[in-house]
Coordinates of C-alpha atoms and ligand atoms in Angstrom, one line a residue:
M1 CA 133.2 81.7 49.7
N2 CA 134.6 85.1 50.6
T3 CA 131.9 87.6 50.5
I4 CA 131.6 90.8 52.5
S5 CA 128.6 91.1 54.6
A6 CA 127.2 94.6 54.3
V7 CA 125.4 94.3 57.6
T8 CA 128.2 93.2 59.9
G9 CA 131.3 94.1 58.0
I10 CA 132.4 90.5 58.6
T11 CA 134.2 89.2 55.6
N12 CA 133.7 85.5 55.5
M13 CA 130.3 84.0 55.9
S14 CA 131.6 80.6 56.9
E15 CA 133.4 82.0 59.9
R16 CA 131.9 80.8 63.1
V17 CA 130.3 83.0 65.7
V18 CA 130.1 82.0 69.4
S19 CA 128.6 83.8 72.3
G20 CA 127.2 82.9 75.8
M21 CA 125.2 84.4 78.5
R22 CA 125.1 83.6 82.2
P23 CA 121.7 82.3 83.2
T24 CA 120.2 85.3 84.9
G25 CA 116.6 84.2 84.4
A26 CA 114.0 86.1 82.3
L27 CA 115.6 88.7 80.1
H28 CA 114.6 92.3 79.9
L29 CA 114.2 94.7 77.0
G30 CA 117.8 96.0 77.5
H31 CA 119.0 92.4 76.8
Y32 CA 116.9 92.3 73.8
H33 CA 117.9 95.6 72.2
G34 CA 121.5 95.0 73.3
A35 CA 122.5 91.4 72.7
L36 CA 119.7 89.3 71.5
K37 CA 118.6 91.4 68.4
N38 CA 122.3 91.3 67.3
W39 CA 122.4 87.5 67.7
A40 CA 119.2 87.1 65.7
R41 CA 120.8 89.2 62.9
L42 CA 124.0 87.2 62.9
Q43 CA 122.3 83.8 62.8
A44 CA 121.2 84.4 59.3
L45 CA 124.8 85.3 58.2
H46 CA 127.1 82.9 59.9
P47 CA 127.1 79.5 61.7
C48 CA 126.3 80.6 65.2
L49 CA 126.6 78.8 68.5
F50 CA 124.8 80.4 71.4
F51 CA 125.1 78.8 74.8
V52 CA 124.0 79.2 78.5
A53 CA 127.2 79.7 80.6
D54 CA 125.8 77.8 83.6
W55 CA 129.2 76.9 84.9
H56 CA 130.1 80.6 84.9
A57 CA 127.0 81.3 87.0
L58 CA 128.5 78.9 89.6
T59 CA 131.7 80.9 89.8
T60 CA 129.8 83.6 91.7
H61 CA 126.8 81.6 93.0
Y62 CA 128.4 78.4 94.1
E63 CA 126.8 78.8 97.6
S64 CA 123.3 79.1 96.1
P65 CA 123.0 77.1 93.0
G66 CA 119.3 76.4 93.5
E67 CA 118.1 79.1 91.1
I68 CA 120.3 78.2 88.2
G69 CA 118.1 75.5 86.7
H70 CA 115.0 77.7 86.6
N71 CA 117.0 80.6 85.2
V72 CA 118.5 78.5 82.4
W73 CA 115.1 77.6 81.0
E74 CA 113.6 81.0 81.4
M75 CA 116.5 82.5 79.5
V76 CA 116.4 80.0 76.7
T77 CA 112.7 80.7 76.4
D78 CA 113.5 84.4 76.0
W79 CA 116.1 83.6 73.4
L80 CA 113.5 81.9 71.3
A81 CA 110.9 84.6 72.1
G82 CA 113.4 87.2 70.9
G83 CA 113.8 85.5 67.5
I84 CA 116.7 83.1 67.9
D85 CA 115.9 80.4 65.5
P86 CA 117.1 76.9 66.4
K87 CA 117.0 75.9 62.7
Q88 CA 119.7 78.5 62.0
A89 CA 121.6 78.7 65.3
T90 CA 122.9 76.0 67.6
L91 CA 121.6 76.6 71.2
F92 CA 123.1 74.6 74.0
L93 CA 124.3 74.4 77.7
Q94 CA 127.9 74.7 78.6
S95 CA 127.7 72.1 81.3
R96 CA 126.3 69.6 78.7
V97 CA 129.5 69.8 76.6
P98 CA 132.1 68.7 79.2
E99 CA 134.9 69.2 76.6
H100 CA 134.8 72.8 77.6
A101 CA 136.1 71.7 81.0
E102 CA 138.8 69.5 79.5
L103 CA 140.1 72.3 77.4
H104 CA 140.0 74.6 80.4
V105 CA 142.2 72.3 82.4
L106 CA 144.6 71.7 79.6
L107 CA 144.9 75.5 78.9
S108 CA 145.3 76.1 82.6
M109 CA 148.6 74.2 82.7
G110 CA 150.5 76.9 80.8
T111 CA 148.5 80.0 81.7
P112 CA 150.5 82.4 83.9
L113 CA 148.6 83.4 87.0
G114 CA 149.5 87.1 86.3
W115 CA 147.4 87.0 83.1
L116 CA 144.3 86.1 85.1
E117 CA 145.0 88.4 88.0
R118 CA 145.4 91.3 85.6
V119 CA 142.0 90.9 84.0
P120 CA 140.1 94.0 85.1
T121 CA 136.8 92.2 85.9
Y122 CA 138.7 90.1 88.5
K123 CA 139.3 92.8 91.1
D124 CA 136.2 94.8 90.0
Q125 CA 133.8 92.0 90.6
Q126 CA 135.4 90.9 93.8
E127 CA 134.9 94.5 95.1
K128 CA 131.4 94.8 93.7
L129 CA 130.3 91.4 95.1
A130 CA 132.0 91.9 98.5
D131 CA 129.3 90.0 100.3
R132 CA 130.6 86.8 98.7
D133 CA 133.9 85.0 99.0
L134 CA 135.3 85.2 95.5
A135 CA 138.9 84.4 96.5
T136 CA 138.3 81.1 94.8
Y137 CA 140.2 79.1 92.1
G138 CA 137.0 79.0 90.0
F139 CA 136.5 82.7 90.0
L140 CA 140.1 83.5 89.1
G141 CA 139.7 81.0 86.2
Y142 CA 136.4 82.6 85.0
P143 CA 138.1 84.2 81.9
L144 CA 140.1 81.1 81.1
L145 CA 136.9 79.1 81.1
Q146 CA 135.5 81.7 78.7
A147 CA 138.5 81.3 76.5
A148 CA 137.9 77.6 76.4
D149 CA 134.2 78.2 75.5
I150 CA 135.4 80.2 72.5
L151 CA 138.5 78.4 71.3
I152 CA 136.9 74.9 71.4
Y153 CA 134.7 76.0 68.5
R154 CA 137.5 77.9 66.7
A155 CA 135.2 80.9 66.6
A156 CA 136.3 83.8 64.5
W157 CA 133.8 86.2 66.1
V158 CA 132.4 86.7 69.5
P159 CA 129.6 89.2 69.9
V160 CA 129.9 90.8 73.3
G161 CA 129.5 94.0 75.2
E162 CA 132.3 96.3 76.0
D163 CA 132.8 94.9 79.5
Q164 CA 133.8 91.6 77.9
V165 CA 136.5 92.9 75.6
P166 CA 139.4 92.1 78.1
H167 CA 138.2 88.5 78.1
I168 CA 138.4 88.3 74.3
E169 CA 141.9 89.8 74.5
L170 CA 142.9 87.2 77.0
T171 CA 141.4 84.5 74.7
R172 CA 143.6 85.7 71.9
E173 CA 146.7 85.6 74.0
I174 CA 145.9 82.1 75.2
A175 CA 145.4 80.9 71.6
R176 CA 148.6 82.6 70.5
R177 CA 150.6 80.9 73.3
F178 CA 149.0 77.6 72.6
N179 CA 149.9 77.7 68.9
H180 CA 153.4 78.9 69.7
L181 CA 153.9 76.0 72.2
Y182 CA 152.1 73.2 70.4
G183 CA 151.4 74.2 66.8
Q184 CA 152.9 72.3 64.0
P185 CA 156.4 73.7 63.4
P186 CA 157.3 74.7 59.9
D187 CA 159.3 72.4 57.6
P188 CA 163.0 73.0 58.5
K189 CA 164.0 73.5 54.9
E190 CA 161.2 76.1 54.4
Q191 CA 162.2 77.8 57.6
A192 CA 165.8 78.0 56.6
A193 CA 164.8 79.5 53.2
A194 CA 162.6 82.0 54.9
R195 CA 165.3 83.0 57.4
K196 CA 167.5 83.9 54.5
R197 CA 164.9 86.4 53.4
G198 CA 164.8 87.7 57.0
I199 CA 161.4 86.1 57.8
T200 CA 160.6 83.6 60.6
L201 CA 157.8 81.2 59.9
E202 CA 155.3 80.6 62.7
N203 CA 153.9 77.3 63.8
A204 CA 150.7 76.2 61.9
P205 CA 148.0 77.3 64.3
I206 CA 145.7 74.8 66.0
L207 CA 143.5 77.3 67.8
T208 CA 141.9 80.3 66.1
E209 CA 142.4 83.8 67.5
P210 CA 138.9 85.2 67.8
Q211 CA 137.8 88.8 67.5
A212 CA 135.3 90.7 69.6
L213 CA 132.3 91.8 67.6
L214 CA 131.3 94.8 69.8
T215 CA 127.6 94.9 70.6
E216 CA 126.5 98.5 70.7
A217 CA 125.2 99.2 74.2
S218 CA 121.5 99.4 74.3
R219 CA 120.3 103.0 74.6
L220 CA 117.2 101.8 76.4
P221 CA 117.0 103.3 79.9
G222 CA 115.3 101.6 82.8
V223 CA 112.0 103.1 84.1
D224 CA 114.0 105.3 86.5
G225 CA 116.2 106.7 83.7
Q226 CA 119.3 104.7 84.8
K227 CA 120.7 101.9 82.8
M228 CA 118.2 99.1 82.6
S229 CA 119.3 96.3 84.9
K230 CA 117.6 93.6 86.8
S231 CA 119.6 94.4 90.0
Y232 CA 118.4 98.1 89.9
G233 CA 114.8 96.9 89.8
N234 CA 114.1 99.3 86.9
A235 CA 113.7 96.7 84.1
I236 CA 110.8 95.8 81.8
A237 CA 110.9 92.1 81.1
M238 CA 110.6 90.8 77.6
R239 CA 107.5 89.1 78.6
E240 CA 106.1 91.7 81.0
T241 CA 102.3 91.8 81.0
P242 CA 100.5 94.8 79.3
E243 CA 99.1 95.9 82.7
S244 CA 102.5 96.0 84.2
V245 CA 104.2 97.7 81.2
T246 CA 101.5 100.4 81.4
K247 CA 102.0 100.9 85.1
K248 CA 105.8 101.1 84.9
I249 CA 105.9 103.6 82.1
R250 CA 103.0 105.7 83.5
T251 CA 105.0 106.2 86.7
M252 CA 108.3 106.9 85.0
P253 CA 110.0 110.2 86.0
T254 CA 110.0 112.9 83.3
D255 CA 111.9 116.1 82.8
P256 CA 112.0 117.5 86.4
A257 CA 111.4 121.0 85.0
R258 CA 107.8 120.0 84.0
V259 CA 106.2 120.4 87.4
R260 CA 102.9 121.6 86.1
R261 CA 101.2 120.6 82.8
T262 CA 101.8 124.2 81.6
D263 CA 105.5 124.1 82.2
P264 CA 107.5 123.5 79.0
G265 CA 110.0 120.7 79.0
D266 CA 113.1 119.4 77.3
P267 CA 113.0 115.8 75.9
E268 CA 116.8 115.6 76.2
R269 CA 116.3 115.7 80.0
C270 CA 113.6 113.0 80.0
P271 CA 114.1 109.3 80.0
V272 CA 110.8 108.8 78.2
W273 CA 112.4 110.5 75.2
A274 CA 115.1 107.8 75.1
L275 CA 112.2 105.3 74.7
H276 CA 110.7 107.3 71.9
E277 CA 114.1 107.2 70.2
V278 CA 113.9 103.4 70.1
Y279 CA 110.2 102.9 69.7
S280 CA 108.7 105.8 67.8
P281 CA 108.5 106.7 64.1
E282 CA 109.8 110.1 63.1
N283 CA 106.4 111.9 63.1
T284 CA 105.7 110.8 66.6
Q285 CA 109.2 112.0 67.7
A286 CA 108.5 115.4 66.1
W287 CA 105.2 115.5 67.9
V288 CA 107.0 114.9 71.2
Q289 CA 109.7 117.4 70.5
Q290 CA 107.3 120.1 69.6
G291 CA 104.6 119.3 72.2
C292 CA 107.1 119.0 75.1
R293 CA 109.0 122.2 74.4
S294 CA 105.8 124.2 74.0
A295 CA 103.8 122.5 76.8
G296 CA 101.4 121.5 74.1
I297 CA 101.1 117.9 75.3
G298 CA 101.1 116.4 78.8
C299 CA 103.5 113.7 79.9
I300 CA 100.8 111.1 80.2
E301 CA 99.8 111.8 76.6
C302 CA 103.4 111.7 75.5
K303 CA 103.9 108.3 77.2
Q304 CA 101.0 106.6 75.5
P305 CA 102.7 105.9 72.1
V306 CA 105.6 104.3 74.0
I307 CA 103.3 102.2 76.1
D308 CA 101.6 101.0 72.9
A309 CA 104.8 100.2 71.2
V310 CA 106.3 98.3 74.1
I311 CA 103.1 96.4 74.6
G312 CA 103.2 95.6 70.9
E313 CA 106.8 94.3 71.2
T314 CA 106.3 92.3 74.4
A315 CA 103.1 90.7 72.9
V316 CA 105.2 89.2 70.1
F317 CA 107.6 87.7 72.7
I318 CA 104.8 86.4 74.9
E319 CA 103.2 84.8 71.8
R320 CA 106.5 83.2 70.6
A321 CA 107.2 81.8 74.1
R322 CA 103.8 80.3 74.6
P323 CA 104.4 76.9 72.9
Y324 CA 107.5 76.4 75.0
Q325 CA 105.7 77.2 78.2
E326 CA 102.8 74.9 77.3
D327 CA 105.2 72.0 76.4
P328 CA 108.6 72.4 78.0
R329 CA 109.7 69.3 76.2
L330 CA 110.0 71.3 73.0
L331 CA 112.6 73.5 74.7
R332 CA 114.5 70.5 76.0
D333 CA 114.5 68.9 72.5
I334 CA 116.0 72.1 71.0
V335 CA 118.7 72.2 73.6
D336 CA 119.4 68.4 73.3
A337 CA 119.9 68.7 69.6
G338 CA 122.1 71.8 70.0
C339 CA 124.3 70.1 72.6
D340 CA 124.8 67.2 70.2
R341 CA 125.8 69.5 67.4
A342 CA 128.2 71.5 69.7
R343 CA 129.7 68.3 71.1
L344 CA 130.7 67.1 67.6
I345 CA 132.7 70.3 66.9
A346 CA 134.1 70.3 70.5
R347 CA 135.3 66.7 70.2
E348 CA 137.0 67.3 66.9
T349 CA 139.0 70.2 68.4
M350 CA 139.9 68.2 71.5
R351 CA 141.3 65.4 69.4
E352 CA 143.7 67.8 67.8
V353 CA 144.5 69.6 71.1
R354 CA 145.3 66.3 72.9
D355 CA 147.5 65.2 70.0
A356 CA 149.3 68.5 69.9
M357 CA 149.9 68.4 73.7
G358 CA 151.4 64.9 73.4
L359 CA 148.3 63.2 74.8
G360 CA 147.6 61.1 71.7
Y361 CA 149.1 58.0 73.2
V362 CA 145.9 56.3 74.3
Ligands
LIG1 N1 131.3 86.3 80.5 C1 130.2 86.5 79.7 C2 129.3 87.5 80.3 O1 129.3 87.6 81.5 C3 129.4 85.2 79.4 C4 130.3 84.2 78.6 C5 130.8 83.0 79.1 C6 130.7 84.3 77.3 N2 131.5 82.4 78.1 C7 131.4 83.1 77.0 C8 130.5 85.2 76.3 C9 132.0 82.9 75.7 C10 131.0 85.0 75.0 C11 131.8 83.9 74.7 O2 128.5 88.1 79.6
LIG2 FE1 109.2 113.7 78.8 FE2 107.3 113.6 77.0 FE3 106.9 114.8 79.4 FE4 108.5 115.9 77.6 S1 106.3 115.6 77.4 S2 108.9 115.7 79.8 S3 109.4 114.1 76.7 S4 107.3 112.6 79.0

């Protein structure tokens, strides 16, 4: 079947989609409006595999792994709360499909060190996380492990944010090199015939070169107007209580020009407006624009529809998460089944990879 999906622009609905998230614990609304909503949309269109990159968490947190377990289950709960449907998508843990590690080690044999040292996140993160010793083998190998995560499922598409694009580029290079080194060479007669026409036939590929499916950055600001991020302490969690949502938005800074209620303001200079852009219907937005600029409404008044909308959204997440919190076994069953499904695909790829690399002698 070769249909064009109007929603994604992706051309073939049977093409596989793979993505992962490091287990950072409970997710916030930025994660939802950035990544998760996009995953939920894709799951209806393509076979999707979404996994917790728990080994990737260890590349930076190898000295303090205690939190990872808790974070894994909180995050999977939020995936389900955000509408990821285990009947449509396959949800699993990286560490439960050890074939990822096998592919990582086999790919590492022929991967030039320079390719890994050149990945921009390598030096960036080492500088950013200067309090940790990241001069480790595992950290250098982070993007190669990510390449294995993707190539093992022969994914065509990888929904990621902009920061991850260099990793997908590296993955493509790794796949190309692998196919060049180990792919099935063309039939010599066909090759000779092609050469006469000035063409060189390539090896039949074993691994698929994936493409990044760029996730539009969430326009949702944190409650201080900066980018929403757990580490900035400005996030609203997907399952934040209504009381806490109210408090956080009530105390949000507004246009600094509105010192007094009678001072007119400019929504463009106000982080609350960015929330209206995501959460409010057109008529409310018009009310804000007009009321703010004419000092016809106060900021507390202006914030109320956003508070109501966010509470409405988080209420859905809280409700969807409830069964999994009441019975964590449900969560484990979903992940168990997902791991089984993922492993079947991973095993099949590894059989071919081993054979191609001359390891088919056992
Ligand atoms: N590096 C990704 C991130 O930090 C997480 C990740 C690991 C991933 N393996 C992946 C994403 C494979 C997509 C595909 O967000
Ligand atoms: Fe911001 Fe609304 Fe206050 Fe204008 S009225 S400054 S948009 S909170």
